């Protein structure tokens, strides 16, 4: 068994459903301490965070990731128990195999190999690990960054181990993400009997033309790095449960995934302007999960592209597709940031799995990136 596979199985066996860590960070810290990392544990409520750094000089390269995983769903639907890592046909099965305990194992092994080969490397290597990525993400990476402010530590390069690959390892590297703005719109009507609509005001009927206009609006055209901003309705709730009652309210939940062509404030203003074209009573709540960010080509992207090409033999593509990650908190500090990890085909699914060969190769790619930047 390779060291990467062995460590990945150890991590997967720990039931760290968010915000639990289940000892994953202690395991990682012990490995890192042995090769010269200084360890800082930062606990916020139920959330555990780890900051581990080797070296005191700039530039500072950071591996970032999370030990928490999403719930398994009904375990009887899994071919193998989700927290009993199982090898089959060249793949490792278990919750977190791809998102992202496999990446964490590859990061640790890569760091051990790099230090073994380059004990006197330039700059510093660090790990920023949280158990709050799959949850609210309010007590994890954000809290560690606040700690780094107090210690005057500035991240130059950051590699987040999120599963970025699509069809083969390293075919895509995320160099940015769209922003995410959530909206809850409550439209108030007047409850009444369906047989006497003139005595009521149906909020569902009121909402329909508004939602139609929002759905048909072109928010921007995107740019060379980002697709056009998207608007999607995710939930609509109304009604009393009775067939003969006009409801008094309707609640609509929708989301914008937005490019750098617009801001959250611009989107808010546009939505309010559309709603205010209608004579209605309403309440609206906003939830900004993160602004869009983009890492332009520089040392980190060049080092990553070179490493992937040297190990796999093919070129990688840059992408900003997909959901949000904790990169949205780190990039605004001025760090160059990318996301590079295994295939994302089975993340959050039943029978989540990752190619064992890919895990081992990912570890080698991570090692090469460190060499390209810090030797």
Tab-separated table of C-alpha atoms in Angstrom:
chain	number	residue	atom	x	y	z
A	1	UNK	CA	0.000	0.000	0.000
A	2	UNK	CA	1.357	3.425	-0.930
A	3	UNK	CA	1.774	6.024	1.812
A	4	UNK	CA	-0.800	8.262	0.117
A	5	UNK	CA	-3.393	5.499	-0.005
A	6	UNK	CA	-2.708	4.472	3.591
A	7	UNK	CA	-3.163	8.021	4.884
A	8	UNK	CA	-6.262	8.610	2.745
A	9	UNK	CA	-7.881	5.489	4.201
A	10	UNK	CA	-7.038	6.579	7.730
A	11	UNK	CA	-8.659	9.977	7.154
A	12	UNK	CA	-11.764	8.551	5.457
A	13	UNK	CA	-12.334	6.122	8.342
A	14	UNK	CA	-12.899	9.076	10.684
A	15	UNK	CA	-16.561	10.154	10.717
A	16	UNK	CA	-15.990	13.885	10.356
A	17	UNK	CA	-19.436	14.991	9.195
A	18	UNK	CA	-19.431	18.794	9.304
A	19	UNK	CA	-18.507	20.443	11.649
A	20	UNK	CA	-16.847	17.390	13.231
A	21	UNK	CA	-13.142	16.790	12.651
A	22	UNK	CA	-12.955	13.372	14.365
A	23	UNK	CA	-9.202	13.567	14.921
A	24	UNK	CA	-8.218	14.198	11.290
A	25	UNK	CA	-6.335	17.399	12.063
A	26	UNK	CA	-4.453	15.814	14.973
A	27	UNK	CA	-3.341	13.039	12.645
A	28	UNK	CA	-2.163	15.545	10.044
A	29	UNK	CA	-0.474	17.756	12.650
A	30	UNK	CA	1.592	14.860	14.011
A	31	UNK	CA	2.860	14.065	10.521
A	32	UNK	CA	3.706	17.691	9.814
A	33	UNK	CA	5.357	18.306	13.174
A	34	UNK	CA	7.797	15.464	12.469
A	35	UNK	CA	9.100	17.313	9.397
A	36	UNK	CA	9.559	20.681	11.043
A	37	UNK	CA	6.160	22.379	10.910
A	38	UNK	CA	5.097	24.596	13.807
A	39	UNK	CA	1.535	23.679	14.791
A	40	UNK	CA	-1.266	26.016	15.862
A	41	UNK	CA	-4.708	24.644	16.701
A	42	UNK	CA	-7.506	27.226	16.508
A	43	UNK	CA	-10.896	26.118	17.849
A	44	UNK	CA	-14.096	28.149	17.413
A	45	UNK	CA	-17.124	26.550	19.035
A	46	UNK	CA	-17.594	23.142	17.406
A	47	UNK	CA	-15.190	23.983	14.590
A	48	UNK	CA	-11.547	22.912	14.631
A	49	UNK	CA	-8.933	24.682	12.526
A	50	UNK	CA	-5.272	23.950	11.931
A	51	UNK	CA	-2.491	26.337	10.939
A	52	UNK	CA	0.837	24.605	10.398
A	53	UNK	CA	3.894	26.385	9.003
A	54	UNK	CA	7.438	25.357	8.131
A	55	UNK	CA	9.777	28.310	7.779
A	56	UNK	CA	9.448	31.983	8.630
A	57	UNK	CA	10.493	33.694	5.412
A	58	UNK	CA	8.550	34.787	2.343
A	59	UNK	CA	7.300	33.687	-0.086
A	60	UNK	CA	4.636	31.671	1.730
A	61	UNK	CA	2.990	28.735	-0.066
A	62	UNK	CA	-0.180	27.361	1.550
A	63	UNK	CA	-2.054	24.111	1.077
A	64	UNK	CA	-5.687	24.809	2.035
A	65	UNK	CA	-8.469	22.315	2.609
A	66	UNK	CA	-11.079	20.842	4.916
A	67	UNK	CA	-11.466	17.713	6.999
A	68	UNK	CA	-15.265	17.875	7.267
A	69	UNK	CA	-17.486	15.968	4.864
A	70	UNK	CA	-21.161	16.131	3.924
A	71	UNK	CA	-23.641	13.640	5.417
A	72	UNK	CA	-23.771	10.224	3.774
A	73	UNK	CA	-27.514	9.946	3.245
A	74	UNK	CA	-29.044	6.490	3.840
A	75	UNK	CA	-26.052	4.216	4.414
A	76	UNK	CA	-27.971	1.204	3.084
A	77	UNK	CA	-27.745	2.817	-0.369
A	78	UNK	CA	-23.953	2.576	-0.336
A	79	UNK	CA	-22.205	-0.425	-1.868
A	80	UNK	CA	-19.633	-0.243	0.934
A	81	UNK	CA	-20.037	1.431	4.350
A	82	UNK	CA	-19.138	5.101	3.763
A	83	UNK	CA	-16.648	5.293	6.639
A	84	UNK	CA	-14.999	1.957	5.938
A	85	UNK	CA	-12.625	2.890	3.104
A	86	UNK	CA	-12.726	0.126	0.524
A	87	UNK	CA	-10.545	-0.602	-2.501
A	88	UNK	CA	-12.197	-2.030	-5.591
A	89	UNK	CA	-11.129	-2.093	-9.225
A	90	UNK	CA	-8.450	0.549	-8.748
A	91	UNK	CA	-10.685	2.961	-6.846
A	92	UNK	CA	-10.951	3.950	-3.202
A	93	UNK	CA	-14.540	4.233	-1.941
A	94	UNK	CA	-15.713	6.257	1.060
A	95	UNK	CA	-17.211	9.589	2.072
A	96	UNK	CA	-14.579	12.237	1.479
A	97	UNK	CA	-12.462	10.156	-0.896
A	98	UNK	CA	-12.659	12.896	-3.525
A	99	UNK	CA	-13.897	15.816	-1.422
A	100	UNK	CA	-11.390	16.143	-0.007
A	101	UNK	CA	-9.530	13.684	2.187
A	102	UNK	CA	-7.766	12.206	-0.808
A	103	UNK	CA	-6.291	15.619	-1.559
A	104	UNK	CA	-5.292	16.109	2.085
A	105	UNK	CA	-3.392	12.825	2.052
A	106	UNK	CA	-1.648	13.819	-1.176
A	107	UNK	CA	-0.700	17.197	0.322
A	108	UNK	CA	0.846	15.622	3.424
A	109	UNK	CA	2.827	13.024	1.467
A	110	UNK	CA	3.956	15.676	-1.035
A	111	UNK	CA	5.214	17.875	1.816
A	112	UNK	CA	7.073	14.972	3.410
A	113	UNK	CA	8.725	14.122	0.100
A	114	UNK	CA	9.569	17.750	-0.657
A	115	UNK	CA	11.189	18.331	2.749
A	116	UNK	CA	13.109	15.068	2.420
A	117	UNK	CA	14.548	16.246	-0.898
A	118	UNK	CA	14.884	19.970	-0.079
A	119	UNK	CA	15.292	20.427	3.645
A	120	UNK	CA	16.699	23.930	3.134
A	121	UNK	CA	14.065	25.132	0.681
A	122	UNK	CA	13.482	28.836	0.305
A	123	UNK	CA	10.403	30.553	1.677
A	124	UNK	CA	7.788	28.722	3.761
A	125	UNK	CA	5.179	25.998	3.383
A	126	UNK	CA	1.963	26.013	5.411
A	127	UNK	CA	-1.347	24.201	5.840
A	128	UNK	CA	-4.670	25.979	6.454
A	129	UNK	CA	-7.197	23.296	7.357
A	130	UNK	CA	-10.747	23.664	8.706
A	131	UNK	CA	-13.727	21.491	9.657
A	132	UNK	CA	-16.237	24.170	8.589
A	133	UNK	CA	-16.092	24.190	4.787
A	134	UNK	CA	-19.134	22.029	4.114
A	135	UNK	CA	-21.166	23.892	6.740
A	136	UNK	CA	-21.838	27.601	7.285
A	137	UNK	CA	-18.140	28.423	6.689
A	138	UNK	CA	-18.231	31.174	9.300
A	139	UNK	CA	-15.865	29.770	11.939
A	140	UNK	CA	-13.261	28.115	9.737
A	141	UNK	CA	-11.012	29.630	7.100
A	142	UNK	CA	-12.298	33.121	7.927
A	143	UNK	CA	-11.178	32.699	11.540
A	144	UNK	CA	-7.740	31.433	10.533
A	145	UNK	CA	-7.254	34.420	8.234
A	146	UNK	CA	-8.157	36.714	11.130
A	147	UNK	CA	-5.468	34.965	13.179
A	148	UNK	CA	-2.914	35.479	10.391
A	149	UNK	CA	-3.729	39.184	10.437
A	150	UNK	CA	-2.685	39.340	14.077
A	151	UNK	CA	0.562	37.463	13.400
A	152	UNK	CA	1.306	39.513	10.274
A	153	UNK	CA	1.548	36.445	8.032
A	154	UNK	CA	0.787	37.037	4.360
A	155	UNK	CA	-0.033	34.224	1.944
A	156	UNK	CA	1.667	34.572	-1.444
A	157	UNK	CA	0.501	31.370	-3.128
A	158	UNK	CA	-2.391	29.101	-2.128
A	159	UNK	CA	-3.421	25.727	-3.511
A	160	UNK	CA	-6.883	24.534	-2.452
A	161	UNK	CA	-7.331	20.791	-2.819
A	162	UNK	CA	-10.928	20.886	-4.063
A	163	UNK	CA	-11.718	18.252	-6.728
A	164	UNK	CA	-11.190	20.313	-9.892
A	165	UNK	CA	-10.593	17.600	-12.493
A	166	UNK	CA	-13.338	16.535	-14.906
A	167	UNK	CA	-12.334	13.618	-17.131
A	168	UNK	CA	-8.732	12.978	-16.132
A	169	UNK	CA	-6.481	14.164	-13.331
A	170	UNK	CA	-5.337	17.741	-13.813
A	171	UNK	CA	-7.282	18.407	-17.002
A	172	UNK	CA	-8.780	21.470	-15.303
A	173	UNK	CA	-7.421	23.839	-12.681
A	174	UNK	CA	-9.720	26.397	-11.096
A	175	UNK	CA	-8.163	29.864	-11.107
A	176	UNK	CA	-11.304	31.671	-9.967
A	177	UNK	CA	-14.916	31.291	-8.956
A	178	UNK	CA	-18.144	33.135	-9.594
A	179	UNK	CA	-19.779	35.113	-6.815
A	180	UNK	CA	-22.904	33.774	-5.118
A	181	UNK	CA	-25.792	35.980	-3.997
A	182	UNK	CA	-28.811	34.323	-2.394
A	183	UNK	CA	-32.175	36.072	-2.209
A	184	UNK	CA	-35.360	35.338	-0.250
A	185	UNK	CA	-38.329	37.320	-1.551
A	186	UNK	CA	-41.629	37.238	0.378
A	187	UNK	CA	-44.632	38.735	-1.404
A	188	UNK	CA	-47.645	39.586	0.746
A	189	UNK	CA	-51.189	39.229	-0.598
A	190	UNK	CA	-54.476	38.699	1.198
A	191	UNK	CA	-55.841	35.326	2.193
A	192	UNK	CA	-59.362	34.432	1.136
A	193	UNK	CA	-61.769	31.903	-0.327
A	194	UNK	CA	-61.060	30.766	-3.886
A	195	UNK	CA	-64.743	31.289	-4.735
A	196	UNK	CA	-64.462	34.977	-3.818
A	197	UNK	CA	-61.194	36.134	-5.413
A	198	UNK	CA	-62.358	39.769	-5.435
A	199	UNK	CA	-62.154	39.714	-1.648
A	200	UNK	CA	-58.580	38.377	-1.649
A	201	UNK	CA	-55.254	39.085	-3.310
A	202	UNK	CA	-53.398	36.037	-4.593
A	203	UNK	CA	-49.613	36.447	-4.019
A	204	UNK	CA	-48.846	33.545	-6.375
A	205	UNK	CA	-50.507	35.364	-9.254
A	206	UNK	CA	-48.669	38.554	-8.275
A	207	UNK	CA	-45.326	36.732	-8.260
A	208	UNK	CA	-45.625	35.133	-11.695
A	209	UNK	CA	-44.927	38.189	-13.910
A	210	UNK	CA	-42.143	39.333	-11.564
A	211	UNK	CA	-40.410	35.971	-11.717
A	212	UNK	CA	-40.882	35.870	-15.480
A	213	UNK	CA	-39.182	39.234	-15.826
A	214	UNK	CA	-36.328	38.243	-13.527
A	215	UNK	CA	-35.812	34.997	-15.450
A	216	UNK	CA	-35.704	36.802	-18.794
A	217	UNK	CA	-33.291	39.544	-17.708
A	218	UNK	CA	-29.759	39.526	-19.113
A	219	UNK	CA	-27.602	40.589	-16.193
A	220	UNK	CA	-24.349	40.699	-18.148
A	221	UNK	CA	-22.610	38.960	-21.032
A	222	UNK	CA	-19.733	37.519	-19.021
A	223	UNK	CA	-16.121	37.867	-20.168
A	224	UNK	CA	-13.135	35.781	-21.255
A	225	UNK	CA	-12.802	34.260	-17.770
A	226	UNK	CA	-16.430	34.012	-16.630
A	227	UNK	CA	-19.736	32.951	-18.191
A	228	UNK	CA	-22.668	35.342	-18.025
A	229	UNK	CA	-24.328	35.766	-14.643
A	230	UNK	CA	-27.044	33.182	-14.030
A	231	UNK	CA	-30.353	33.520	-12.174
A	232	UNK	CA	-31.995	30.385	-10.792
A	233	UNK	CA	-35.078	29.891	-8.615
A	234	UNK	CA	-34.450	27.131	-6.075
A	235	UNK	CA	-37.542	27.163	-3.848
A	236	UNK	CA	-41.145	28.443	-3.917
A	237	UNK	CA	-43.346	28.047	-0.862
A	238	UNK	CA	-46.986	29.091	-0.540
A	239	UNK	CA	-50.446	27.752	0.253
A	240	UNK	CA	-52.246	26.580	3.355
A	241	UNK	CA	-52.634	22.958	2.329
A	242	UNK	CA	-56.289	23.449	1.465
A	243	UNK	CA	-57.529	23.572	-2.123
A	244	UNK	CA	-60.146	26.231	-1.471
A	245	UNK	CA	-57.969	28.884	0.193
A	246	UNK	CA	-56.063	31.670	-1.544
A	247	UNK	CA	-52.812	31.985	0.449
A	248	UNK	CA	-51.715	35.192	2.089
A	249	UNK	CA	-47.998	34.998	1.242
A	250	UNK	CA	-45.514	33.419	-1.102
A	251	UNK	CA	-41.815	32.929	-0.394
A	252	UNK	CA	-39.424	32.637	-3.344
A	253	UNK	CA	-35.757	31.704	-2.910
A	254	UNK	CA	-33.370	32.353	-5.799
A	255	UNK	CA	-29.678	32.678	-6.443
A	256	UNK	CA	-27.288	34.577	-8.662
A	257	UNK	CA	-23.936	33.109	-9.677
A	258	UNK	CA	-22.289	36.241	-10.935
A	259	UNK	CA	-19.220	37.242	-12.897
A	260	UNK	CA	-16.787	40.090	-12.397
A	261	UNK	CA	-18.880	42.141	-14.821
A	262	UNK	CA	-21.344	42.968	-12.040
A	263	UNK	CA	-21.299	43.336	-8.266
A	264	UNK	CA	-23.693	42.198	-5.563
A	265	UNK	CA	-24.803	45.809	-5.120
A	266	UNK	CA	-25.603	46.152	-8.824
A	267	UNK	CA	-27.660	42.958	-8.762
A	268	UNK	CA	-29.542	44.093	-5.677
A	269	UNK	CA	-30.383	47.418	-7.308
A	270	UNK	CA	-31.608	45.730	-10.499
A	271	UNK	CA	-33.820	43.280	-8.586
A	272	UNK	CA	-35.362	46.046	-6.477
A	273	UNK	CA	-36.022	48.146	-9.579
A	274	UNK	CA	-37.857	45.250	-11.241
A	275	UNK	CA	-39.950	44.486	-8.158
A	276	UNK	CA	-40.806	48.133	-7.620
A	277	UNK	CA	-42.386	48.281	-11.065
A	278	UNK	CA	-45.234	46.341	-9.462
A	279	UNK	CA	-47.530	47.757	-6.799
A	280	UNK	CA	-46.971	45.081	-4.161
A	281	UNK	CA	-46.059	44.584	-0.539
A	282	UNK	CA	-42.920	42.536	-0.030
A	283	UNK	CA	-39.903	41.761	2.160
A	284	UNK	CA	-36.523	40.796	0.787
A	285	UNK	CA	-33.421	39.276	2.382
A	286	UNK	CA	-29.948	38.970	0.856
A	287	UNK	CA	-27.177	36.476	1.560
A	288	UNK	CA	-23.811	37.079	-0.086
A	289	UNK	CA	-21.791	33.850	0.121
A	290	UNK	CA	-18.826	35.267	-1.732
A	291	UNK	CA	-17.699	37.682	-4.397
A	292	UNK	CA	-16.127	36.474	-7.645
A	293	UNK	CA	-12.355	36.183	-7.700
A	294	UNK	CA	-9.778	35.494	-10.374
A	295	UNK	CA	-6.067	34.682	-10.284
A	296	UNK	CA	-4.410	35.941	-13.423
A	297	UNK	CA	-1.477	34.074	-14.896
A	298	UNK	CA	1.591	34.333	-12.671
A	299	UNK	CA	4.129	32.214	-10.802
A	300	UNK	CA	1.582	29.866	-9.228
A	301	UNK	CA	-0.310	29.065	-12.417
A	302	UNK	CA	2.955	28.669	-14.355
A	303	UNK	CA	4.382	26.308	-11.718
A	304	UNK	CA	1.159	24.279	-11.693
A	305	UNK	CA	0.886	24.005	-15.471
A	306	UNK	CA	4.530	22.941	-15.662
A	307	UNK	CA	4.056	20.292	-12.966
A	308	UNK	CA	0.937	18.807	-14.529
A	309	UNK	CA	2.559	18.677	-17.965
A	310	UNK	CA	5.731	17.053	-16.628
A	311	UNK	CA	3.832	14.346	-14.719
A	312	UNK	CA	0.843	13.649	-16.981
A	313	UNK	CA	2.178	14.680	-20.393
A	314	UNK	CA	-0.811	16.873	-21.251
A	315	UNK	CA	-1.746	20.529	-20.918
A	316	UNK	CA	-4.213	21.711	-18.286
A	317	UNK	CA	-7.025	24.208	-18.823
A	318	UNK	CA	-7.958	27.087	-16.545
A	319	UNK	CA	-11.577	27.285	-15.418
A	320	UNK	CA	-13.854	29.350	-13.159
A	321	UNK	CA	-16.831	26.969	-13.348
A	322	UNK	CA	-18.486	25.263	-10.413
A	323	UNK	CA	-19.713	26.296	-6.993
A	324	UNK	CA	-18.037	28.211	-4.213
A	325	UNK	CA	-15.053	27.160	-2.111
A	326	UNK	CA	-13.050	28.631	0.747
A	327	UNK	CA	-10.865	30.188	-1.900
A	328	UNK	CA	-13.387	33.028	-1.864
A	329	UNK	CA	-12.035	34.056	1.551
A	330	UNK	CA	-8.349	33.655	0.770
A	331	UNK	CA	-8.122	35.300	-2.669
A	332	UNK	CA	-9.196	38.783	-1.404
A	333	UNK	CA	-6.074	38.859	0.801
A	334	UNK	CA	-4.026	39.283	-2.377
A	335	UNK	CA	-2.829	35.690	-2.635
A	336	UNK	CA	-2.485	33.976	-5.991
A	337	UNK	CA	-4.878	31.041	-5.663
A	338	UNK	CA	-5.784	27.904	-7.589
A	339	UNK	CA	-7.799	24.768	-6.921
A	340	UNK	CA	-6.350	21.433	-7.976
A	341	UNK	CA	-7.624	18.042	-6.931
A	342	UNK	CA	-9.008	14.723	-8.199
A	343	UNK	CA	-12.062	14.088	-10.385
A	344	UNK	CA	-15.308	15.606	-9.163
A	345	UNK	CA	-17.677	13.037	-10.736
A	346	UNK	CA	-18.824	11.457	-7.462
A	347	UNK	CA	-18.487	14.236	-4.889
A	348	UNK	CA	-21.389	14.429	-2.398
A	349	UNK	CA	-22.861	11.306	-4.005
A	350	UNK	CA	-23.547	7.808	-2.749
A	351	UNK	CA	-20.483	5.612	-3.388
A	352	UNK	CA	-18.108	8.591	-3.589
A	353	UNK	CA	-14.770	7.312	-4.863
A	354	UNK	CA	-11.430	8.313	-6.325
A	355	UNK	CA	-8.861	6.597	-8.511
A	356	UNK	CA	-6.001	5.266	-6.369
A	357	UNK	CA	-3.569	5.950	-9.196
A	358	UNK	CA	-4.817	9.537	-9.396
A	359	UNK	CA	-4.209	10.054	-5.678
A	360	UNK	CA	-0.649	8.867	-5.964
A	361	UNK	CA	-0.088	10.974	-9.082
A	362	UNK	CA	-1.662	14.000	-7.405
A	363	UNK	CA	0.876	13.729	-4.607
A	364	UNK	CA	3.698	13.809	-7.158
A	365	UNK	CA	2.160	16.835	-8.895
A	366	UNK	CA	1.911	18.675	-5.583
A	367	UNK	CA	5.566	17.871	-4.896
A	368	UNK	CA	6.579	19.228	-8.295
A	369	UNK	CA	4.666	22.452	-7.690
A	370	UNK	CA	6.559	22.975	-4.454
A	371	UNK	CA	9.834	22.331	-6.259
A	372	UNK	CA	8.975	24.765	-9.029
A	373	UNK	CA	8.181	27.541	-6.573
A	374	UNK	CA	10.517	27.014	-3.610
A	375	UNK	CA	13.797	25.668	-5.007
